[in-house]
Backbone as a ProteinNet text record, in pm:
[ID]
protein_1_A
[PRIMARY]
MKKYILRILLFFFIVAVADQLLGAGLMYMRRNAGSGSAREIEYTTRQCNEDVLVFGSSRAMHHYVPSIIEDSLGMTCFNCGKDGLGLYYNYGRWMLIREHHIPKVIVYDYCHFDHEVDSVPNNRFLTELRPYCGNPGVKELFNDVESMEKYKVASSLYRNNSKLLQLIGGFVKREKMTDGYRPLKGEIYYFYKIKPKPDVDTLKYRYLEKFIQSVQHDGVKLIFMLSPYYDGVNASCPPEIQELFRKYKVDFYDNENLEGFTNNKSLFRDMKHLNEKGAEKYTKIVVGEIRKSMERQSP
[TERTIARY]
2321.9	2230.7	2294.7	2424.5	2496.1	2507.7	2536.6	2545.5	2413.1	2306.9	2172.2	2142.2	2175	2151.8	2237.9	2363.8	2453.6	2401.1	2345.4	2291.3	2170.5	2087.2	1970.3	2016	2116.4	2168.7	2231.3	2302.9	2365.8	2260.7	2153.4	2045	1984.6	1954.3	1895.1	1993.8	2121.3	2223.6	2227.7	2223.9	2226.3	2101.5	1985.1	1860.2	1867.8	1921	1931.5	2024.1	2138.4	2234.1	2172.8	2106.4	2042.6	1933.7	1859.4	1754.1	1813.2	1920.6	1981.7	2043.1	2104.6	2166.6	2061.6	1956.6	1850.3	1779.6	1753.3	1689.8	1775.8	1906	1998.3	1999.4	1991.7	1987.3	1862.6	1748.4	1623.4	1624	1683	1693.3	1784	1890.4	1977.9	1899.3	1817.2	1735.1	1637	1580.7	1486.1	1555.2	1670	1738.9	1799.8	1809.6	1865.1	1763.7	1635.7	1530.3	1530.3	1505.2	1503.2	1363.4	1261.5	1123.1	1030	902.1	800.7	784.2	702.5	666.5	788.1	878.1	995.1	1078.9	1093.6	1173.3	1108.5	976.7	907.5	914.5	898.2	905.5	1046.4	1145.6	1283.9	1313.4	1254.9	1277.9	1224.8	1100.7	1043.7	1113.8	1156.3	1218.2	1356.1	1431.5	1571.1	1612.3	1530.9	1581.4	1490.4	1360.8	1269.6	1301.7	1282	1307.8	1204.2	1087.2	985.3	920.6	870.8	805.1	669.3	596	460	457.6	407.9	391.1	243.3	194	54.7	50.7	-28.5	-43.5	-184.6	-199.7	-330.9	-324.3	-439.7	-450.7	-458.9	-534.2	-545.3	-610.1	-700.6	-766.8	-668.4	-566.3	-460.2	-375	-336.7	-248.6	-309.7	-443.2	-508.5	-574.9	-581.4	-658.7	-575.8	-446.5	-366.4	-249	-246.9	-147	-34.5	83.3	192.2	233.7	232	275.8	186.4	56.4	-36.1	-9.6	16	48.3	177.7	275.6	404	389.2	318.4	302	222.1	123.6	34.9	95	168.6	218.5	367.3	437.6	581.2	658.3	603.7	670.4	677.5	782.2	794.4	696.6	656.2	552.5	575.9	551.3	557.2	433.2	374.3	254.7	295.3	274.1	309.5	192.2	79.6	-38.1	-8.6	-78.8	-53	-183.7	-208.2	-330.8	-356.6	-478.6	-525.2	-462	-380.3	-312	-354.4	-389	-446.9	-357.9	-419.4	-354.7	-228.1	-230.5	-112.2	8.1	-14.7	93.4	143.9	51.5	91	163.4	122.5	193.4	337.1	350.6	483	571.2	513.2	591.9	639.2	552.7	594.3	708.3	703	810.5	944.7	940.7	1062.7	1107.2	1012.1	1046.1	1107.4	1048.1	1089.5	1232.8	1290.1	1428.4	1526.8	1483.6	1577.5	1521.2	1389	1331.6	1203.9	1194.5	1073.6	1014.4	901.2	840.2	772.9	726.5	653.1	505.4	452.4	309.6	288.1	193.4	144.3	-5.1	-45.6	-187.1	-226.7	-319.2	-361.7	-503.8	-519.1	-652.5	-715.7	-815.9	-876.6	-972.5	-967.3	-1051.7	-1117.5	-1227.1	-1303.6	-1222.6	-1128.8	-1055.4	-939	-933	-842	-898.4	-1025.6	-1083.8	-1167.9	-1221.3	-1322	-1262.9	-1345.3	-1307.3	-1306.1	-1193.8	-1180.1	-1226	-1278.6	-1319.5	-1204.6	-1095.1	-976.3	-862.3	-759.8	-649	-578	-545.4	-480.6	-337.1	-279.1	-140.3	-125	-237.5	-227.1	-175.9	-196.4	-148	1.1	61	200.7	297	242.1	326	442.2	413.7	517.6	614.9	579.5	666	758.3	736.9	816.3	967.6	1016.3	1162.2	1218.2	1132.1	1178.4	1132.8	1095.2	1034.5	1132.1	1259.9	1357.5	1357.7	1300.7	1290.6	1204.1	1246.4	1172.2	1023.6	986.7	846.5	768.3	829.4	764	755.7	858	858.7	742.8	717.4	605	472.8	461.2	340.4	315.4	418.8	405.7	360.6	417.3	381.7	235	183.5	46.1	-57.8	-26.3	-125.9	-142.7	-33.3	-41.1	68.4	30.5	128.1	218.9	169	250.2	356	334	428.3	567.6	573.6	704.6	790.5	726	800.8	835.1	740.7	762.8	875.7	883.5	983.9	1125.1	1139.4	1274.4	1342.5	1261.3	1314.1	1339.4	1462.7	1498.3	1428	1413.6	1345.7	1198.5	1134.3	993.3	976.2	1067.6	1057.8	1065.4	1139.1	1171.1	1109.6	1026.7	979.5	841.3	784.1	651.6	655.7	559.1	548.9	682.1	730.4	863.5	880.8	781.9	795.2	802.3	721.4	726.6	863.2	918.5	1049.3	1157.3	1154.2	1252	1236.7	1109.5	1084.2	1132.9	1110.9	1155.7	1305.9	1374.3	1521.3	1579.4	1515.4	1565.7	1532.7	1408.5	1363.1	1403.3	1454.2	1495.5	1405.7	1346.6	1258.5	1290.1	1246	1262	1171.4	1223.3	1147.4	1025.9	909.2	786.9	762.3	652.6	617.5	515.1	491.3	402.4	256.6	218.3	78.6	52.5	-65.1	-103.8	-241.5	-246.1	-376.2	-456.2	-588	-677.7	-749.4	-758	-822.5	-965.7	-1046.1	-1181.9	-1283	-1411.8	-1520.5	-1599	-1668.8	-1743.7	-1852.3	-1864.1	-1967.5	-2039.6	-1987.9	-2048.3	-2081.4	-2203.8	-2248.6	-2283.9	-2247.7	-2280.5	-2294	-2351.6	-2372.9	-2256.2	-2194.4	-2086.2	-2145.7	-2105.2	-2159.8	-2046	-2006.7	-1899.7	-1944.5	-1849.3	-1879.9	-1868.5	-1970.3	-1969.8	-1877.2	-1845.8	-1765.5	-1621.3	-1568.4	-1431.3	-1340.7	-1237.7	-1139.7	-1056.3	-1053.3	-984.9	-834.3	-773.7	-630	-599.6	-683.1	-662.9	-679.3	-777.9	-798.2	-671.8	-613.7	-492.7	-376.7	-362.9	-252.1	-277.2	-401.2	-431.1	-388.8	-418.9	-378.9	-226.9	-160.6	-14.4	45.1	-15.6	31.1	20.6	-94.8	-116.1	-15.1	3.6	97.2	239.6	281.3	417.1	439.8	345.7	359.4	363.2	274.2	271.2	395.3	445.6	567.4	684.6	685.9	794.3	770.9	664.6	640.3	585.8	524.1	469.4	322.4	282.4	141.7	67.9	-27	-101.3	-242.9	-282.7	-415.6	-481.4	-599.5	-676.1	-782.5	-800	-900.4	-979.4	-1105.7	-1191.9	-1229.2	-1166.2	-1186.1	-1319.2	-1364.5	-1499.3	-1525.6	-1649.3	-1706	-1812.3	-1836.1	-1932.7	-2070.7	-2119.9	-2254.3	-2257.9	-2140.5	-2132.2	-2193.6	-2225.2	-2293	-2226.9	-2098.2	-2031.3	-2016.1	-2013.3	-2002.6	-1891	-1769.6	-1661.9	-1573.6	-1613.5	-1538	-1633.7	-1640.3	-1738.9	-1711.3	-1808.5	-1795.5	-1674.3	-1641.1	-1526.7	-1396.6	-1383.6	-1261.7	-1259.3	-1372.1	-1377.9	-1350.4	-1396.1	-1367.9	-1218.4	-1152.9	-1008.1	-935.7	-981.1	-922.1	-938.4	-1056.5	-1080.3	-992.8	-975.2	-893.5	-752.8	-696	-559	-553.5	-668.1	-677.5	-618.2	-652.2	-608.1	-712.7	-669.5	-762.9	-816.4	-948.2	-1012.7	-1108.8	-1087.5	-1172.2	-1254.8	-1385.5	-1475.7	-1522.7	-1454.8	-1486.6	-1561.3	-1617.8	-1687.5	-1801.3	-1875.9	-1991.4	-1962.5	-1855	-1808.3	-1892.4	-1933.3	-2017.9	-1948	-2021.1	-1966.7	-1907.3	-1888.4	-1829.2	-1934.2	-2023.8	-2122.3	-2207.3	-2210.8	-2287.7	-2241.9	-2119.8	-2063.7	-1976.5	-2032.9	-1964.1	-1833.5	-1823.4	-1704.4	-1580.5	-1598.7	-1486.2	-1442.9	-1516.1	-1487.3	-1452.6	-1359.9	-1326.9	-1415.2	-1446.9	-1541.9	-1602.6	-1677.6	-1749.8	-1657.2	-1537	-1445.3	-1331.2	-1308.8	-1187.2	-1215.7	-1151.5	-1156.5	-1069.2	-1107.8	-1018.8	-921	-840.4	-736.5	-795.5	-903.3	-969.6	-1020.6	-1084.6	-1137.1	-1026.3	-914.4	-802.4	-741.5	-727.9	-671.4	-763.2	-891.4	-988.3	-990.9	-988.1	-992.4	-866	-749.6	-624	-617.8	-676.8	-679.8	-761.9	-860.7	-937.3	-855.3	-786.5	-707.7	-598.6	-533.8	-424.2	-473.3	-597.7	-654.6	-674.5	-715.3	-735.5	-601.6	-499.9	-366.7	-315.1	-330.9	-285.6	-357.1	-487.3	-566	-515.8	-487.7	-438.5	-301	-214.1	-80.6	-82	-184.4	-195.5	-239	-301.7	-339.5	-218.9	-216.6	-107.3	-123.6	-17.8	-23.5	-38.5	-105.4	-121.8	11.9
2590.8	2610	2565.5	2601.9	2565.4	2414.6	2348.1	2201.3	2138.4	2194.6	2143.9	2152.6	2264.7	2284.5	2186.5	2169.8	2076.8	1933.4	1894.8	1760	1739	1842.5	1833.6	1819.5	1901.7	1895.2	1758.8	1706.9	1576	1466.8	1478.5	1380.4	1377.9	1496	1503.1	1457.2	1483.1	1436.2	1283.7	1222.3	1075.5	1015.4	1077.7	1030.9	1040.5	1151.8	1171.8	1068.8	1043.4	944.9	804.8	771.2	640.4	623.5	730.8	727.1	696	764.5	744.4	604.3	555.9	422.7	312.3	323.6	223.1	227.5	347.1	360.5	302.1	326.1	271.6	119	65.2	-80.4	-140.2	-74.7	-123	-110.3	-3	11.3	-96.3	-130	-239.3	-369.8	-396.1	-516.8	-515.4	-398.6	-385.6	-414.7	-354.7	-369.7	-508.1	-583.4	-718.4	-824.7	-788.6	-884	-1002.3	-1119.8	-1241.1	-1289	-1222.8	-1262	-1149.7	-1167	-1075.6	-947.1	-859	-733.9	-645.4	-636	-549.4	-591.6	-722.8	-770.4	-732.7	-749.4	-718.4	-569.1	-485.7	-341.1	-301.3	-356.3	-327.2	-375	-489	-541.6	-444.5	-401.2	-309.5	-174.2	-131.4	-0.7	5.3	-104.9	-99.6	-199.8	-303.9	-410.7	-452.3	-430.8	-488.9	-439.1	-527.9	-492.9	-555.1	-589.4	-656.9	-561.2	-618.8	-541.3	-489.1	-572.8	-537.8	-533.2	-423.2	-411	-393.3	-466.8	-456.1	-371.1	-264.7	-175.2	-189.3	-152.6	-154.3	-203.4	-235	-279.5	-432.1	-484.8	-630.1	-694.9	-621.8	-677.5	-693.7	-610.9	-630.2	-750.7	-756.1	-862.4	-1000.7	-1011.5	-1142.5	-1175.4	-1079.4	-1100.9	-1118.3	-1082.9	-1083.1	-1180.4	-1281.5	-1388.9	-1360.7	-1318	-1282.2	-1393.4	-1518.2	-1628.2	-1641.4	-1615.3	-1621.8	-1505.5	-1387.3	-1271	-1295.7	-1352.3	-1380.5	-1482.3	-1591.1	-1696.1	-1647.4	-1561.2	-1516.3	-1403.9	-1313.8	-1194.7	-1200.4	-1297.5	-1306.4	-1192.4	-1136.2	-1028.8	-1065.4	-1023.9	-1050.5	-962.9	-1010.8	-939.7	-955.7	-848.2	-853.2	-784.3	-844.5	-790.2	-706.7	-575.1	-481.9	-452.6	-522.7	-497.4	-515	-437.9	-441.2	-426.7	-516.8	-515.7	-380.6	-327.8	-211.8	-79.1	-74.5	49.9	96	223.5	273.6	368.6	474.6	563.8	628.7	682.4	751.9	657.7	537.4	439.1	405.5	383.7	346.1	459.7	583.1	697.5	701.2	689.8	693.1	579.9	463.9	349	371.1	429.5	458.8	560.3	661	759.3	692.2	585.9	513.1	421.6	351.6	257.3	328.8	441.7	508.4	562.1	567.1	611.6	510.3	383.2	281.5	195.7	203.1	115.5	175.3	172.3	216.1	93.9	42.5	-75.5	-37.7	-138.1	-114.2	-88.4	-157.6	-150.4	-144.5	-59.9	-64	-92.2	-197.8	-230.9	-190.6	-96.9	-47.1	-95.2	-179.1	-225	-118.9	-51.1	62.1	15.9	85.9	49.7	175.1	157.6	272.7	365.5	311.9	405.6	472.6	455.9	536.1	675.5	695	827.6	879.8	791.2	836.2	907.4	991.3	1062.1	962.6	952.5	852.8	905.7	814.9	850	831.1	773.8	754.8	836.8	869.5	951.7	888.8	971.9	923.5	877.5	910.4	870	718.6	647	499.5	447.6	525.3	485	512.9	583.6	624.7	536.8	447.6	369.5	300.1	230.7	154.8	244.5	372.3	464.5	545.6	539	621.6	602.4	479.2	464.2	536.7	574.2	634.8	780.7	842.5	975.2	1083.8	1053.1	1151.2	1167.9	1070.7	1081.2	1201.6	1284.3	1407.3	1386.1	1289.1	1264.9	1219	1135.9	1084.2	1193.1	1275	1384.5	1479.6	1511.6	1599.6	1535.9	1406.5	1333.8	1343.8	1325.6	1334.3	1474.5	1574.6	1712.2	1741.3	1683.9	1711.9	1629.8	1503.8	1412.3	1431.4	1446.8	1457.7	1552	1674.3	1778.7	1742.6	1670.5	1637.3	1531.8	1452.9	1346.8	1402.1	1519.1	1573	1603.7	1622.5	1643.4	1509.2	1418.2	1287.9	1209.9	1218.8	1139.3	1193.3	1303.3	1348.4	1243.3	1162.2	1052.4	931.2	886.8	768.8	644.5	636.3	521.9	519.9	635.4	643	600.7	644.1	611	460.9	391	252.1	148	188.8	90.3	34	63.7	12	-140.7	-205.9	-351.2	-416.4	-380.4	-420.6	-571.7	-642.7	-788.4	-852.7	-800.8	-854.1	-827.8	-710.5	-676	-769.5	-795.6	-886.2	-1027.1	-1072.3	-1204.1	-1214.1	-1108.6	-1107.9	-1106.1	-1048	-1044.7	-1181.2	-1249.3	-1378.9	-1490.7	-1489.5	-1596.9	-1571.8	-1673.5	-1662.8	-1749.3	-1687.4	-1759.5	-1719.8	-1802.4	-1771.7	-1653.8	-1562.2	-1444.6	-1487.1	-1428.7	-1459.7	-1352.3	-1368	-1268.9	-1167.7	-1168.4	-1071.4	-1113.9	-1212	-1258.7	-1346	-1325.4	-1405	-1466.8	-1595.9	-1659.9	-1679.8	-1668.6	-1691.8	-1825.7	-1901.8	-2033	-2023.9	-2121.3	-2131.2	-2054.5	-2071.1	-2003.9	-1913.9	-1818.5	-1720.9	-1789.2	-1745.5	-1801.5	-1693.9	-1571.2	-1461.3	-1347.7	-1296.8	-1195	-1065.7	-954	-823.6	-724	-610.1	-507.5	-410.2	-390.8	-294.7	-156.8	-59.1	75.9	175.9	193.8	289.8	432.2	518	658	734.6	811.9	877.8	998.6	1061.5	1183.7	1155.1	1240.7	1226.5	1321.7	1265.9	1343.9	1426.1	1557.3	1643.7	1618.8	1586.1	1558.8	1427	1326.5	1199.5	1217.4	1299.5	1327.5	1390.3	1485.2	1552.6	1455.4	1363.9	1268.6	1158.8	1127.7	1035.6	1098.1	1226.7	1295.7	1304.3	1333.6	1338.1	1202.2	1095.5	960.6	933.9	964.8	944.3	1024.9	1150.5	1236.4	1182.6	1137.1	1086.3	959.3	866.2	738.9	763.3	848.4	876.2	953.4	1042.1	1116.7	1021.8	911	813.3	713	732.9	647.3	510.2	495	366.5	356.8	240.9	218.1	194.3	283.7	276.2	228	123.6	64.4	55	113.8	99.1	-7.8	-90.4	-196.4	-199.8	-228.8	-250.3	-397.5	-475.9	-620.6	-658.7	-783.1	-823.7	-813.3	-775.1	-787	-896.2	-959.5	-1069.6	-1025.5	-912	-868.6	-786.8	-744.7	-676.2	-538.1	-479.7	-349.3	-250.1	-260.6	-173.4	-30	-14	119.5	202.3	148.2	212.2	305.7	340.3	438	548	659.5	764.8	838.6	914.7	985.5	1077.2	1147.6	1238.3	1165.3	1044.1	966.7	914.3	867.4	818.5	931.9	1052.3	1168.1	1199.6	1180.3	1200.9	1101.1	976	875.5	917.2	968.3	1010.3	1130.1	1221.4	1340.3	1301.6	1200.7	1159.3	1036.8	1001.2	888.3	760.2	737.7	617.9	508.4	390.7	278.9	237.5	221.4	178	64.8	-50.7	-168	-192.3	-174.2	-196.1	-341.2	-424.4	-567.1	-601.9	-500.7	-520.4	-622.1	-611.4	-699.2	-792.4	-866.4	-951	-1077.8	-1106.7	-1224.6	-1351.8	-1431.2	-1555.6	-1542.2	-1418.1	-1393.7	-1350	-1260	-1205.4	-1316.3	-1317.5	-1415.7	-1560.3	-1576.9	-1711.6	-1742.4	-1813.5	-1839.5	-1916	-1995.3	-2079.2	-1997.3	-1868.7	-1786.5	-1682.3	-1672.5	-1567	-1623.4	-1551.9	-1582.5	-1500.6	-1376.6	-1292.1	-1194.6	-1097	-1008	-927.1	-899.2	-813.1	-886	-1012.5	-1079.3	-1213	-1230.4	-1357.9	-1459.7	-1586.5	-1691.5	-1730.8	-1829.6	-1867	-1905.7	-1982.2	-2023	-1900.3	-1808.4	-1687.2	-1599	-1587.2	-1504.4	-1556.9	-1687.8	-1746.3	-1724.6	-1742.3	-1721.6	-1575.3	-1486.4	-1342.9	-1296.8	-1341.7	-1299.6	-1341	-1454.5	-1498.3	-1401.6	-1336.8	-1232.9	-1104.4	-1072.9	-950.7	-944.5	-1056.3	-1052.8	-1007.6	-1043.1	-997.5	-846.5	-792.6	-648.2	-573.8	-631	-570.4	-568.8	-680.3	-689.6	-587.2	-572.7	-477.6	-335.1	-302.9	-168.8	-141.7	-242.7	-224.9	-203.8	-256.3	-239.1	-98.6	-28	110.2	201.2	310.3	405.2	482.9	493.3	566.3	715.3	789.3	933.6	1006.1
4113.3	4000.4	3868.6	3854.2	3732.9	3719.4	3832.6	3830.7	3791.9	3844.9	3816.3	3666.4	3605.6	3461.9	3380.7	3422.8	3352.2	3358.4	3472.9	3487.2	3395.6	3384.6	3295.3	3150.5	3113	2976.8	2948.4	3047.1	3031.1	3016	3094.9	3085.8	2945.2	2892.8	2759.5	2651.7	2673.5	2579	2575.9	2694.4	2702.8	2637.5	2664	2603.3	2451.3	2399.3	2255.3	2191.8	2256.7	2204.4	2207	2318.2	2330	2222.9	2201	2098	1961.4	1925.7	1794.4	1781.8	1887.6	1883.6	1872.5	1954	1948.1	1813.7	1764.1	1633.4	1523	1528.4	1428.5	1434.2	1556.9	1571.4	1509.5	1530	1472.2	1320	1267.7	1123.1	1063.4	1135.7	1090	1081.3	1182.7	1181.7	1064.8	1037.9	927	794	773.9	645.8	626.7	733.9	724	765.7	761.8	798.5	702.4	757.7	676.4	643.5	697.7	670.7	715.5	685.1	735.1	656.1	713.2	648.1	622.2	718.5	703.4	583.9	564.6	451.9	318.9	310.5	185.6	153.5	257.1	234.9	193.7	259.3	221.9	80.2	43.8	-90.9	-196.4	-178.6	-277.2	-274.1	-156.9	-142.3	-206.3	-202	-242.1	-349.2	-374.2	-459.2	-574.7	-564.8	-663.5	-804.4	-902.9	-1042.9	-1135.7	-1080.5	-1160.5	-1261.7	-1370.1	-1476	-1432	-1356.7	-1312.7	-1160.2	-1105	-961.1	-930.7	-831.6	-788	-661.8	-662.6	-547.9	-491.3	-363.6	-301.3	-158.6	-103.6	35.2	40.3	137.4	152	30.3	-36.1	-153.1	-269.1	-272.6	-371.4	-332.5	-206.4	-159	-176.3	-160.7	-164.6	-298.9	-392.3	-515	-641.4	-638.5	-760.6	-745.9	-831.3	-823.3	-922.5	-875.6	-967.3	-1063.2	-1016.7	-1103.8	-1226.7	-1212.1	-1325.9	-1420.7	-1365.7	-1448.7	-1525.6	-1459.3	-1524.3	-1637	-1609.3	-1709.9	-1830.3	-1805.5	-1913.1	-1995.9	-1931.8	-2001.5	-2032.3	-1975.5	-1999.4	-1935.6	-1827.6	-1753.8	-1606	-1540.1	-1396.9	-1319.4	-1201	-1124.2	-974.3	-899.9	-753.8	-697.7	-594.8	-531.4	-410.5	-419.4	-311.6	-218.5	-234.2	-151.6	-3.9	78.5	222.7	298.7	394.3	474.7	539.6	518.8	593	558.3	453.8	419.6	280.7	270.3	146.7	69.8	18.8	-76.3	-23.3	98.3	149.4	153.9	202.6	208.9	68.6	-23.9	-159	-230.7	-205.9	-262.3	-208	-75.3	-14.5	-63.7	-78.3	-124.8	-267.9	-351	-487.7	-490.3	-403.1	-396	-364.5	-285.4	-250.1	-363.8	-423.6	-530.4	-650	-689.7	-813.3	-806.6	-687.2	-674.8	-732.1	-737.3	-786.9	-900.6	-924.2	-1026.4	-1083.8	-1216.9	-1285.8	-1357.1	-1310	-1373.6	-1505.3	-1577.3	-1702	-1674.1	-1572.4	-1542.8	-1391.8	-1349.4	-1211.3	-1216.8	-1149.2	-1133.6	-992	-981.2	-850.4	-823.4	-720.7	-681.6	-592.6	-646.1	-576.8	-467.3	-353	-238.9	-182.6	-110.1	-61.5	27.4	108.3	193.6	121.1	-12.7	-93.1	-119.5	-88.4	-111	6.8	88.2	183.9	304.8	365.1	487.2	602.4	673	778.3	913.5	994.3	1130.1	1229.2	1182.5	1266.5	1207.3	1287.1	1237.8	1117.3	1021	899.5	922.2	1038.7	1060.4	1071.8	1084.4	1086	951.4	844.4	713.4	695.5	792	780.4	859.4	941.7	1033.3	962.9	854.3	784.4	708.7	693.1	618.7	709.1	839.6	931.6	916.4	898.2	883.5	761.8	667.2	542.3	529.6	640.3	635.4	592.2	585.3	539.1	389	316.9	171.6	135.2	38	6.5	-20	-103.4	-133.1	-12.2	68.7	188.9	296.4	305.1	403.2	378.6	253.2	217.7	260.6	239.9	277.7	427.4	507.4	652.7	695.1	633.3	668.2	638.3	529	486.6	562.4	589.8	646.6	796.1	867.9	1013.1	1060.6	1094.6	1125.3	1242	1342.1	1459.2	1428.5	1322.4	1289.1	1259.1	1196.1	1157.6	1280.8	1397.1	1521.3	1586.9	1581.6	1644.6	1577.7	1442.9	1371.1	1389.7	1462.9	1499.3	1586	1654	1735.4	1646.5	1640.4	1560.9	1613.5	1744.6	1805.1	1765	1765	1724.3	1578.9	1491.8	1350	1325.4	1408.9	1377.7	1470.3	1566.4	1664.6	1633.2	1515	1481.6	1471	1534.2	1530.3	1566.8	1685	1728.7	1732.3	1787.4	1797.6	1659.8	1564.4	1428.2	1365.1	1394	1339	1392.7	1523.7	1583.9	1525.9	1514.3	1457.4	1314	1235.4	1097.3	1083.1	1181.4	1179.6	1214.8	1309.5	1356.5	1258	1205.9	1118.9	974.5	907.2	768	681	579.5	488	344.7	253.3	111	75.6	-4.4	-45.5	-127.2	-95.3	-168.6	-274.8	-349.6	-451.4	-399	-267	-205.1	-195.5	-273.8	-273.9	-151.5	-88.1	27.9	2.3	-32.1	-57.9	69.6	59.4	171.4	152.4	259.7	254.6	307.1	269	321.2	238	274.5	204.3	299.1	242.6	320.9	404.3	528.2	615.6	696.2	688.7	765.1	668.4	676.8	583	656.7	596.9	654.5	539.2	569	467.9	468.2	353.6	340.7	313.6	394	378.5	355.2	231	202.7	229.3	266.4	290.1	157.4	122.3	-7.8	-17.6	96.8	93.7	51.8	-34.6	-82.5	-4.2	56.5	131.4	32.3	50.2	-45.9	-50.4	64.8	65.6	-4.7	17.8	-52.3	-202.5	-241.2	-382.9	-442.3	-368.6	-417.5	-431.4	-333.8	-342	-445.8	-472.1	-581.4	-713.8	-729.9	-852.6	-863.1	-751.8	-751.3	-786.6	-736	-765.8	-916.1	-973.8	-1117.1	-1198.4	-1162.2	-1234.6	-1228.3	-1110.9	-1093.5	-1175	-1166.6	-1239.3	-1389.7	-1439	-1582.5	-1626.3	-1541.4	-1572.4	-1593.7	-1521.1	-1532.2	-1644.8	-1722.8	-1838.6	-1805.7	-1689.1	-1645.5	-1687.7	-1738	-1769.2	-1638.9	-1607	-1480.7	-1507.1	-1435	-1451.4	-1313.5	-1298.9	-1176.2	-1195.4	-1093	-1097.5	-967.7	-981	-865.4	-866.6	-779.6	-781.5	-717	-733.7	-690.8	-541.1	-510	-376.2	-382.1	-269.5	-269.1	-315.3	-262.6	-298.7	-427.8	-475	-602.7	-607.3	-491.5	-491.6	-395.8	-377.7	-282.4	-334.3	-465.2	-527.1	-464.7	-462	-386.7	-469.2	-590.4	-668.4	-713.7	-640	-667.6	-798.7	-846.2	-974.1	-982.5	-872.3	-874.4	-908.2	-854	-877.9	-1021.3	-1068.3	-1206	-1304.6	-1272.1	-1357.7	-1358.1	-1244	-1236.1	-1326.8	-1327.5	-1415.9	-1562.8	-1596.3	-1735.2	-1772.2	-1677.4	-1701.6	-1744.9	-1680.8	-1710.5	-1803.6	-1858	-1951.9	-1891.6	-1765.2	-1694.4	-1711.4	-1748.4	-1763	-1626.6	-1619	-1495.8	-1528.1	-1464.3	-1485.7	-1359.7	-1372.4	-1259.8	-1261.5	-1183.9	-1175.4	-1047.6	-986.1	-859.2	-870.6	-979.7	-1000.5	-1118.5	-1108.3	-1217.3	-1228.6	-1349.9	-1373.2	-1324.3	-1250.3	-1197.4	-1059	-1013	-881.8	-779.7	-819	-725.5	-662.9	-528.7	-450.1	-470.3	-517.6	-534.5	-412.4	-317.7	-190.6	-208.4	-312.2	-330	-366.3	-403.1	-447.7	-345	-232	-134.6	2.7	70.1	209.4	302.5	261.8	334.1	233.9	281	190.5	98.9	147	72	3.9	41.8	-3.7	-72.8	-187.1	-257	-183.7	-191.4	-141.3	-252.3	-227.2	-323.7	-459.2	-455.9	-579.9	-655.6	-584.2	-646.1	-702.2	-627.5	-671.4	-800.6	-809.7	-930.8	-1050.6	-1028.1	-1136	-1177.7	-1081.1	-1109	-1181.8	-1137.3	-1199.2	-1345.8	-1379.2	-1520	-1605.3	-1544.3	-1614.7	-1622.8	-1514.6	-1505.9	-1612.7	-1641.2	-1738.7	-1875.8	-1908.7	-2034.8	-2034.8	-1920.5	-1909.1	-1912.6	-1849.6	-1854.5	-1998	-2065.2	-2204.6	-2292.5	-2271.5	-2349.5	-2324.3	-2198.4	-2164.6	-2225.3	-2223.2	-2276.6	-2427.7	-2493.2	-2637.9	-2676.2	-2580.1	-2603.1	-2585.9	-2656.7	-2643.7	-2514.2	-2437.4	-2311.3	-2339	-2246.1	-2266.2	-2262.1
[MASK]
+++++++++++++++++++++++++++++++++++++++++++++++++++++++++++++++++++++++++++++++++++++++++++++++++++++++++++++++++++++++++++++++++++++++++++++++++++++++++++++++++++++++++++++++++++++++++++++++++++++++++++++++++++++++++++++++++++++++++++++++++++++++++++++++++++++++++++++++++++++++++++++++++++++++++++

């Protein structure tokens, strides 16, 4: 019986050691990635020093051209937008960035899933943050968003194995660092009706407020923007959220139905995303709004 128990203990010890070693290896690959998503996340987490940071989901990544912002405002800019990831991810990323760098301006492209109640588990927004879940701000986020995650991330391998093939590819392939912007080619050819959910998720609301409080506490000029939709009628920023912006005197520019953009097929790749031509045209408008906000006294 004693031998049997010792063998079980030895088995679990070997599994635990293997887990930590494999996880450490994957983290090494992440921190030394030469391309891809892992490199960009590591860059913002540990190295970025730009004056202007763009936050948001795919609409941020595809709609804001850092080179135009830099040329127009004379400030450096990096686009932190990430496909399919909303408020929880952006909050966690800010918690990591602020440990080493405080920018002058954050432009946050607001999207409907930054507030709406999701039909899928919210832990999908945490995938890219798992390697950093030990950070105090990020740890709190994990505890609040998905209670089981705090047990799962005890495994080093679990924390670091997200998108494994992409991570390996990013470690092997070496490319010049980009500014985070990803232009979309082509014009819209498929039309559908966007139906945002009106209900506001109370936890997302709380983390949006925490995000605003943290950014303003660090003396950063925070600007929220709603970039164009093809049909111009998505109404993706409900009254409760706009009232929150007013409470903290945060500038909010509703460009959803921007003149010259609505129903202009030449500027869109699909219903939600501008193409490269549209992004360049839109960013030239955005720099004026950023300049106007910077001229106002921060709260």
